[in-house]
Amino acid sequence: MQDIRIDLSMAVPFAGKEALAEMGKKAELAFQDLTDPEKEAGFKGWLNPMERGEAYRAMMEKAAAIRSKADAFVLVGVGGSNQAARAVIKALQKDGPEIIYAGNTLSAPALQKVLRRLDAKKEIYINVIAKNFETLEPGSHFRVLRDYLIRRYKREDTAGRIVLTGTFGSRLEEIAKENGYTFLEFPVPVGGRYSVLTPVGLFPMAVAGIDIPALLDGALRMKERLAAPGNPAVEYAALRQCLYQEKGFDIEVLAAFEPQLDYFAKWWVQLFGESEGKQKQGVFPTSVSYSEDLHSLGQYMQEGRRSLTETFLSIEEPDGSVPVPKDPAFGDRFDYLDGMDFLEINRAAESATIRAHYEGGVPCFRIFLPTLDAYSFGQLFYFFMVACAISGKTAGINPFDQEGVEAYKRSMFDMLGK
Ligand code: PA5
């Protein structure tokens, strides 16, 4: 079990020394404020990952029971209620039930596709995750999926197939009681995008066979690191705010040369976008998946507007190896790759890209993961959540609300006659 490494040396030279020192002080105060138990609790429950007590044991038992029986497990949720679990499952799942995602779109063709996939499965289980059970996508999909299950199995056989994750006191909890469904807690002081280390993220991951103790250990290890001097979350948050406020770097691109991290990037984009995009401010978060996107956005990254920073996630020991076979008679002019492993080729592309972008004027943050596993994911999640909270507080906004998303909802609910 190794620590992830955070290297800011290719971004620091772009910031003014004094400005960075000042921002560092502000970020440190923001961290003290965030972790001070005397200060108002607010939405800070996520700072303490789920404890391994009775509720944890019951959750893991239910997950194991479903895992042993299910052919398909439908994760119904949107935004913070599905992104983290999907990120880890897409990257690490090796066996067990097929995890199908629903409740994250309003598209009829997409929902129809889910139902058709379920038609081919025998044993189906679903987990509906919704903090207050008011969100349109998971609510409407639950209606359809519950009806589907009742038609496929008898009503009395349906109860054991449905797990609901919501806050105590919500309509979802009442529905669980009225129908005999299993209910898991979505803790009130935890916002959706900060919920990965609660049953919201942990339960579906456990069904997919992810090593939950290792993920929690990774998060706790990062918590311990951030409490020690030289806190890398403070340093990263201070640097990105300094580059933004002092030098106009207002776009941060999360980049990885490993498509297994594509869904993690979606989680990261939501975390920073929903937490920081407020009061007409905020670094715009986006992501690229290299090397594919070098052939679409690579040109812009190299020579476009110099307002971008790049945060590279690098896996030091990727799992998987494919050597290029020798074929001297083929004449394809790729003989220079003979015997090389794709691990080596990808690493060369990564190093060359980072060097070129840095020399082209892009501040590059680097995060090294020893391997892509649950322990690394636990560290990454905890690191970015704390860094995001510090960064938002340093910029003077509340990183835990999302009032802005209510605007479109009001007019949509009007149109739908709610
Ligand atoms: O971070 C957040 O709070 C949001 O992204 C929510 O997770 C998302 O809107 C889904 O909300 P709910 O779980 O209430 O359906």
mmCIF file of C-alpha atoms in Angstrom, residues 40-321:
data_model
loop_
_atom_site.group_PDB
_atom_site.id
_atom_site.type_symbol
_atom_site.label_atom_id
_atom_site.label_comp_id
_atom_site.label_asym_id
_atom_site.label_seq_id
_atom_site.Cartn_x
_atom_site.Cartn_y
_atom_site.Cartn_z
ATOM 1 C CA GLU A 40 -20.197 25.309 12.404
ATOM 2 C CA ALA A 41 -20.575 21.715 11.151
ATOM 3 C CA GLY A 42 -22.446 22.582 7.906
ATOM 4 C CA PHE A 43 -21.853 20.040 5.148
ATOM 5 C CA LYS A 44 -18.580 18.741 6.538
ATOM 6 C CA GLY A 45 -19.651 15.216 7.509
ATOM 7 C CA TRP A 46 -17.601 13.797 4.614
ATOM 8 C CA LEU A 47 -14.354 14.679 6.401
ATOM 9 C CA ASN A 48 -14.946 11.478 8.399
ATOM 10 C CA PRO A 49 -15.276 8.437 6.121
ATOM 11 C CA MET A 50 -17.878 5.818 7.079
ATOM 12 C CA GLU A 51 -16.925 4.025 10.275
ATOM 13 C CA ARG A 52 -16.645 0.250 10.190
ATOM 14 C CA GLY A 53 -19.375 -0.356 12.789
ATOM 15 C CA GLU A 54 -22.782 -2.045 12.726
ATOM 16 C CA ALA A 55 -24.230 -0.055 9.789
ATOM 17 C CA TYR A 56 -21.099 -0.815 7.747
ATOM 18 C CA ARG A 57 -21.324 -4.555 8.485
ATOM 19 C CA ALA A 58 -25.017 -4.647 7.523
ATOM 20 C CA MET A 59 -24.265 -2.738 4.294
ATOM 21 C CA MET A 60 -21.414 -5.091 3.365
ATOM 22 C CA GLU A 61 -23.557 -8.178 4.101
ATOM 23 C CA LYS A 62 -26.355 -6.914 1.875
ATOM 24 C CA ALA A 63 -23.832 -6.112 -0.876
ATOM 25 C CA ALA A 64 -22.297 -9.604 -0.636
ATOM 26 C CA ALA A 65 -25.746 -11.233 -0.784
ATOM 27 C CA ILE A 66 -26.662 -9.257 -3.923
ATOM 28 C CA ARG A 67 -23.256 -9.892 -5.487
ATOM 29 C CA SER A 68 -23.651 -13.634 -5.062
ATOM 30 C CA LYS A 69 -27.078 -13.729 -6.741
ATOM 31 C CA ALA A 70 -27.353 -10.847 -9.224
ATOM 32 C CA ASP A 71 -26.761 -10.926 -12.974
ATOM 33 C CA ALA A 72 -27.489 -7.213 -13.181
ATOM 34 C CA PHE A 73 -27.368 -4.458 -10.605
ATOM 35 C CA VAL A 74 -28.923 -1.142 -11.637
ATOM 36 C CA LEU A 75 -27.432 1.941 -10.000
ATOM 37 C CA VAL A 76 -30.114 4.628 -10.160
ATOM 38 C CA GLY A 77 -28.724 8.075 -9.365
ATOM 39 C CA VAL A 78 -27.363 11.258 -10.873
ATOM 40 C CA GLY A 79 -24.552 13.715 -10.172
ATOM 41 C CA GLY A 80 -23.052 13.152 -6.751
ATOM 42 C CA SER A 81 -25.328 10.145 -6.298
ATOM 43 C CA ASN A 82 -23.623 8.029 -8.954
ATOM 44 C CA GLN A 83 -20.388 9.602 -10.253
ATOM 45 C CA ALA A 84 -17.940 8.281 -7.651
ATOM 46 C CA ALA A 85 -19.163 4.687 -7.634
ATOM 47 C CA ARG A 86 -19.266 4.646 -11.431
ATOM 48 C CA ALA A 87 -15.713 6.041 -11.590
ATOM 49 C CA VAL A 88 -14.283 3.234 -9.468
ATOM 50 C CA ILE A 89 -16.451 0.435 -10.866
ATOM 51 C CA LYS A 90 -15.652 1.359 -14.481
ATOM 52 C CA ALA A 91 -11.950 1.417 -13.637
ATOM 53 C CA LEU A 92 -11.602 -1.634 -11.401
ATOM 54 C CA GLN A 93 -14.487 -4.118 -11.660
ATOM 55 C CA LYS A 94 -13.206 -7.553 -12.644
ATOM 56 C CA ASP A 95 -16.198 -9.833 -12.134
ATOM 57 C CA GLY A 96 -19.658 -10.077 -10.576
ATOM 58 C CA PRO A 97 -22.957 -8.656 -11.804
ATOM 59 C CA GLU A 98 -23.101 -6.270 -14.722
ATOM 60 C CA ILE A 99 -23.555 -2.784 -13.286
ATOM 61 C CA ILE A 100 -26.088 -0.819 -15.308
ATOM 62 C CA TYR A 101 -26.509 2.927 -14.869
ATOM 63 C CA ALA A 102 -29.932 4.578 -14.858
ATOM 64 C CA GLY A 103 -31.533 7.671 -13.356
ATOM 65 C CA ASN A 104 -28.789 9.853 -14.831
ATOM 66 C CA THR A 105 -30.581 11.007 -17.978
ATOM 67 C CA LEU A 106 -34.072 11.885 -19.224
ATOM 68 C CA SER A 107 -33.482 10.254 -22.602
ATOM 69 C CA ALA A 108 -36.198 7.784 -23.670
ATOM 70 C CA PRO A 109 -33.846 5.825 -25.990
ATOM 71 C CA ALA A 110 -31.287 5.505 -23.176
ATOM 72 C CA LEU A 111 -33.896 4.217 -20.727
ATOM 73 C CA GLN A 112 -35.304 1.855 -23.323
ATOM 74 C CA LYS A 113 -31.804 0.478 -23.859
ATOM 75 C CA VAL A 114 -31.503 -0.184 -20.106
ATOM 76 C CA LEU A 115 -34.818 -2.062 -20.102
ATOM 77 C CA ARG A 116 -33.783 -4.140 -23.127
ATOM 78 C CA ARG A 117 -30.514 -5.056 -21.425
ATOM 79 C CA LEU A 118 -32.458 -6.102 -18.342
ATOM 80 C CA ASP A 119 -34.715 -8.317 -20.487
ATOM 81 C CA ALA A 120 -31.657 -10.491 -21.139
ATOM 82 C CA LYS A 121 -30.834 -10.845 -17.403
ATOM 83 C CA LYS A 122 -32.345 -13.261 -14.946
ATOM 84 C CA GLU A 123 -31.587 -11.891 -11.490
ATOM 85 C CA ILE A 124 -31.949 -8.131 -11.261
ATOM 86 C CA TYR A 125 -31.370 -5.869 -8.247
ATOM 87 C CA ILE A 126 -31.565 -2.095 -8.043
ATOM 88 C CA ASN A 127 -30.171 0.625 -5.792
ATOM 89 C CA VAL A 128 -31.881 4.008 -5.935
ATOM 90 C CA ILE A 129 -29.730 6.807 -4.523
ATOM 91 C CA ALA A 130 -31.283 10.225 -3.994
ATOM 92 C CA LYS A 131 -30.519 12.512 -1.096
ATOM 93 C CA ASN A 132 -33.990 13.971 -0.596
ATOM 94 C CA PHE A 133 -35.759 12.062 -3.370
ATOM 95 C CA GLU A 134 -36.811 15.177 -5.274
ATOM 96 C CA THR A 135 -34.527 14.887 -8.302
ATOM 97 C CA LEU A 136 -36.394 14.197 -11.536
ATOM 98 C CA GLU A 137 -34.026 11.680 -13.189
ATOM 99 C CA PRO A 138 -33.719 9.061 -10.406
ATOM 100 C CA GLY A 139 -37.324 9.607 -9.248
ATOM 101 C CA SER A 140 -38.818 9.037 -12.696
ATOM 102 C CA HIS A 141 -36.546 6.076 -13.477
ATOM 103 C CA PHE A 142 -37.386 4.417 -10.148
ATOM 104 C CA ARG A 143 -41.076 4.574 -11.120
ATOM 105 C CA VAL A 144 -40.303 2.763 -14.400
ATOM 106 C CA LEU A 145 -37.855 0.233 -12.918
ATOM 107 C CA ARG A 146 -40.070 -0.681 -9.965
ATOM 108 C CA ASP A 147 -42.939 -1.300 -12.350
ATOM 109 C CA TYR A 148 -40.592 -3.409 -14.507
ATOM 110 C CA LEU A 149 -39.474 -5.512 -11.520
ATOM 111 C CA ILE A 150 -43.058 -6.080 -10.341
ATOM 112 C CA ARG A 151 -43.950 -7.296 -13.826
ATOM 113 C CA ARG A 152 -40.870 -9.564 -14.038
ATOM 114 C CA TYR A 153 -41.123 -11.023 -10.530
ATOM 115 C CA LYS A 154 -44.082 -11.181 -8.179
ATOM 116 C CA ARG A 155 -44.657 -8.049 -6.057
ATOM 117 C CA GLU A 156 -43.624 -9.988 -2.919
ATOM 118 C CA ASP A 157 -40.366 -11.098 -4.606
ATOM 119 C CA THR A 158 -39.536 -7.531 -5.555
ATOM 120 C CA ALA A 159 -38.922 -6.144 -2.073
ATOM 121 C CA GLY A 160 -35.629 -7.988 -1.549
ATOM 122 C CA ARG A 161 -34.352 -6.689 -4.887
ATOM 123 C CA ILE A 162 -34.604 -2.995 -4.060
ATOM 124 C CA VAL A 163 -32.194 -0.990 -1.920
ATOM 125 C CA LEU A 164 -32.860 2.701 -1.321
ATOM 126 C CA THR A 165 -30.189 5.172 -0.187
ATOM 127 C CA GLY A 166 -31.495 8.471 1.164
ATOM 128 C CA THR A 167 -31.565 10.731 4.196
ATOM 129 C CA PHE A 168 -33.404 9.737 7.335
ATOM 130 C CA GLY A 169 -36.803 11.432 7.336
ATOM 131 C CA SER A 170 -36.997 11.667 3.541
ATOM 132 C CA ARG A 171 -39.881 10.316 1.434
ATOM 133 C CA LEU A 172 -37.461 7.617 0.248
ATOM 134 C CA GLU A 173 -37.137 6.289 3.794
ATOM 135 C CA GLU A 174 -40.930 6.192 4.134
ATOM 136 C CA ILE A 175 -41.194 4.299 0.839
ATOM 137 C CA ALA A 176 -38.614 1.784 2.092
ATOM 138 C CA LYS A 177 -40.647 1.217 5.284
ATOM 139 C CA GLU A 178 -43.979 0.988 3.463
ATOM 140 C CA ASN A 179 -42.659 -1.605 0.999
ATOM 141 C CA GLY A 180 -40.097 -3.571 3.001
ATOM 142 C CA TYR A 181 -37.116 -2.346 0.936
ATOM 143 C CA THR A 182 -33.627 -2.155 2.445
ATOM 144 C CA PHE A 183 -32.720 1.404 3.412
ATOM 145 C CA LEU A 184 -29.184 2.831 3.624
ATOM 146 C CA GLU A 185 -28.283 6.184 5.111
ATOM 147 C CA PHE A 186 -27.202 9.164 3.003
ATOM 148 C CA PRO A 187 -25.850 11.280 5.866
ATOM 149 C CA VAL A 188 -27.485 14.721 6.091
ATOM 150 C CA PRO A 189 -24.212 16.655 6.588
ATOM 151 C CA VAL A 190 -22.714 15.271 3.359
ATOM 152 C CA GLY A 191 -23.429 16.831 -0.055
ATOM 153 C CA GLY A 192 -23.855 14.554 -3.089
ATOM 154 C CA ARG A 193 -20.497 15.263 -4.716
ATOM 155 C CA TYR A 194 -18.732 14.665 -1.389
ATOM 156 C CA SER A 195 -20.563 11.395 -0.654
ATOM 157 C CA VAL A 196 -18.160 8.746 -2.003
ATOM 158 C CA LEU A 197 -17.033 7.550 1.424
ATOM 159 C CA THR A 198 -20.599 6.958 2.664
ATOM 160 C CA PRO A 199 -23.044 4.180 1.642
ATOM 161 C CA VAL A 200 -23.841 6.304 -1.443
ATOM 162 C CA GLY A 201 -20.538 5.351 -3.051
ATOM 163 C CA LEU A 202 -19.486 2.352 -0.987
ATOM 164 C CA PHE A 203 -22.536 0.116 -1.369
ATOM 165 C CA PRO A 204 -22.613 -0.106 -5.195
ATOM 166 C CA MET A 205 -18.839 -0.475 -5.236
ATOM 167 C CA ALA A 206 -19.094 -3.368 -2.767
ATOM 168 C CA VAL A 207 -21.665 -5.082 -5.012
ATOM 169 C CA ALA A 208 -19.138 -4.753 -7.865
ATOM 170 C CA GLY A 209 -16.455 -6.428 -5.738
ATOM 171 C CA ILE A 210 -14.287 -3.350 -5.086
ATOM 172 C CA ASP A 211 -12.004 -3.667 -2.046
ATOM 173 C CA ILE A 212 -13.906 -1.302 0.270
ATOM 174 C CA PRO A 213 -11.578 -1.624 3.311
ATOM 175 C CA ALA A 214 -8.638 -0.655 1.064
ATOM 176 C CA LEU A 215 -10.550 2.329 -0.341
ATOM 177 C CA LEU A 216 -11.413 3.546 3.183
ATOM 178 C CA ASP A 217 -7.828 2.929 4.345
ATOM 179 C CA GLY A 218 -6.579 5.037 1.419
ATOM 180 C CA ALA A 219 -8.904 7.885 2.394
ATOM 181 C CA LEU A 220 -7.833 7.674 6.054
ATOM 182 C CA ARG A 221 -4.177 7.627 5.061
ATOM 183 C CA MET A 222 -4.718 10.838 3.061
ATOM 184 C CA LYS A 223 -6.612 12.361 5.993
ATOM 185 C CA GLU A 224 -3.583 11.662 8.180
ATOM 186 C CA ARG A 225 -1.202 13.165 5.569
ATOM 187 C CA LEU A 226 -3.277 16.321 5.269
ATOM 188 C CA ALA A 227 -3.174 16.831 9.042
ATOM 189 C CA ALA A 228 0.656 16.884 9.005
ATOM 190 C CA PRO A 229 2.829 19.892 8.052
ATOM 191 C CA GLY A 230 3.332 20.437 4.310
ATOM 192 C CA ASN A 231 -0.312 19.623 3.512
ATOM 193 C CA PRO A 232 -0.385 18.983 -0.286
ATOM 194 C CA ALA A 233 -4.104 19.867 -0.555
ATOM 195 C CA VAL A 234 -3.362 23.342 0.839
ATOM 196 C CA GLU A 235 -0.416 23.727 -1.559
ATOM 197 C CA TYR A 236 -2.407 22.598 -4.613
ATOM 198 C CA ALA A 237 -5.434 24.737 -3.708
ATOM 199 C CA ALA A 238 -3.248 27.803 -3.088
ATOM 200 C CA LEU A 239 -1.394 27.349 -6.354
ATOM 201 C CA ARG A 240 -4.485 26.902 -8.534
ATOM 202 C CA GLN A 241 -6.147 29.953 -6.893
ATOM 203 C CA CYS A 242 -2.965 31.981 -7.296
ATOM 204 C CA LEU A 243 -2.655 31.066 -10.971
ATOM 205 C CA TYR A 244 -6.333 31.910 -11.473
ATOM 206 C CA GLN A 245 -6.589 35.143 -9.494
ATOM 207 C CA GLU A 246 -3.160 36.592 -10.254
ATOM 208 C CA LYS A 247 -2.350 35.252 -13.723
ATOM 209 C CA GLY A 248 -5.725 34.545 -15.325
ATOM 210 C CA PHE A 249 -5.379 30.755 -15.648
ATOM 211 C CA ASP A 250 -9.114 30.155 -15.499
ATOM 212 C CA ILE A 251 -9.381 26.642 -16.980
ATOM 213 C CA GLU A 252 -8.067 23.476 -15.335
ATOM 214 C CA VAL A 253 -7.887 20.347 -17.451
ATOM 215 C CA LEU A 254 -7.665 16.945 -15.751
ATOM 216 C CA ALA A 255 -5.569 14.747 -18.028
ATOM 217 C CA ALA A 256 -4.712 11.058 -17.972
ATOM 218 C CA PHE A 257 -3.136 8.646 -20.401
ATOM 219 C CA GLU A 258 -5.342 5.884 -19.033
ATOM 220 C CA PRO A 259 -8.950 5.639 -20.262
ATOM 221 C CA GLN A 260 -9.758 3.674 -17.096
ATOM 222 C CA LEU A 261 -9.767 7.109 -15.445
ATOM 223 C CA ASP A 262 -12.319 8.686 -17.816
ATOM 224 C CA TYR A 263 -15.187 8.341 -15.343
ATOM 225 C CA PHE A 264 -13.045 9.567 -12.469
ATOM 226 C CA ALA A 265 -12.565 12.709 -14.561
ATOM 227 C CA LYS A 266 -16.350 13.136 -14.724
ATOM 228 C CA TRP A 267 -16.509 12.941 -10.915
ATOM 229 C CA TRP A 268 -13.697 15.493 -10.642
ATOM 230 C CA VAL A 269 -15.335 17.890 -13.119
ATOM 231 C CA GLN A 270 -18.562 17.804 -11.105
ATOM 232 C CA LEU A 271 -16.756 18.246 -7.789
ATOM 233 C CA PHE A 272 -14.949 21.399 -8.857
ATOM 234 C CA GLY A 273 -17.610 22.765 -11.227
ATOM 235 C CA GLU A 274 -20.514 22.554 -8.803
ATOM 236 C CA SER A 275 -18.427 23.617 -5.824
ATOM 237 C CA GLU A 276 -16.606 26.611 -7.298
ATOM 238 C CA GLY A 277 -18.652 28.017 -10.173
ATOM 239 C CA LYS A 278 -20.389 30.768 -8.197
ATOM 240 C CA GLN A 279 -20.724 34.559 -8.011
ATOM 241 C CA LYS A 280 -19.506 34.828 -11.622
ATOM 242 C CA GLN A 281 -16.184 33.278 -10.569
ATOM 243 C CA GLY A 282 -14.384 29.967 -10.568
ATOM 244 C CA VAL A 283 -11.795 27.974 -12.474
ATOM 245 C CA PHE A 284 -13.624 26.069 -15.253
ATOM 246 C CA PRO A 285 -12.904 22.337 -14.832
ATOM 247 C CA THR A 286 -12.725 20.051 -17.814
ATOM 248 C CA SER A 287 -10.927 16.868 -18.801
ATOM 249 C CA VAL A 288 -9.121 15.093 -21.618
ATOM 250 C CA SER A 289 -8.414 11.435 -22.252
ATOM 251 C CA TYR A 290 -4.997 10.992 -23.836
ATOM 252 C CA SER A 291 -3.561 9.911 -26.134
ATOM 253 C CA GLU A 292 -6.866 10.018 -28.052
ATOM 254 C CA ASP A 293 -7.546 13.685 -27.274
ATOM 255 C CA LEU A 294 -4.074 14.739 -28.378
ATOM 256 C CA HIS A 295 -5.597 14.313 -31.826
ATOM 257 C CA SER A 296 -8.456 16.684 -31.050
ATOM 258 C CA LEU A 297 -7.476 19.117 -28.290
ATOM 259 C CA GLY A 298 -3.698 18.602 -28.379
ATOM 260 C CA GLN A 299 -3.241 21.517 -30.765
ATOM 261 C CA TYR A 300 -5.189 23.876 -28.497
ATOM 262 C CA MET A 301 -3.343 22.697 -25.416
ATOM 263 C CA GLN A 302 -0.024 23.408 -27.112
ATOM 264 C CA GLU A 303 -0.710 26.704 -28.851
ATOM 265 C CA GLY A 304 -4.156 28.031 -27.913
ATOM 266 C CA ARG A 305 -4.977 30.731 -25.333
ATOM 267 C CA ARG A 306 -2.545 30.529 -22.407
ATOM 268 C CA SER A 307 -5.234 30.394 -19.739
ATOM 269 C CA LEU A 308 -5.096 26.626 -19.169
ATOM 270 C CA THR A 309 -3.507 24.561 -16.446
ATOM 271 C CA GLU A 310 -3.257 20.788 -16.735
ATOM 272 C CA THR A 311 -3.468 18.274 -13.882
ATOM 273 C CA PHE A 312 -1.977 14.952 -14.921
ATOM 274 C CA LEU A 313 -2.910 11.695 -13.206
ATOM 275 C CA SER A 314 -0.070 9.254 -13.904
ATOM 276 C CA ILE A 315 -0.162 5.563 -13.043
ATOM 277 C CA GLU A 316 3.335 4.329 -12.257
ATOM 278 C CA GLU A 317 2.653 0.586 -12.518
ATOM 279 C CA PRO A 318 -0.372 0.053 -14.770
ATOM 280 C CA ASP A 319 -2.031 -3.341 -14.712
ATOM 281 C CA GLY A 320 -1.662 -4.911 -18.172
ATOM 282 C CA SER A 321 1.044 -5.357 -20.740
#
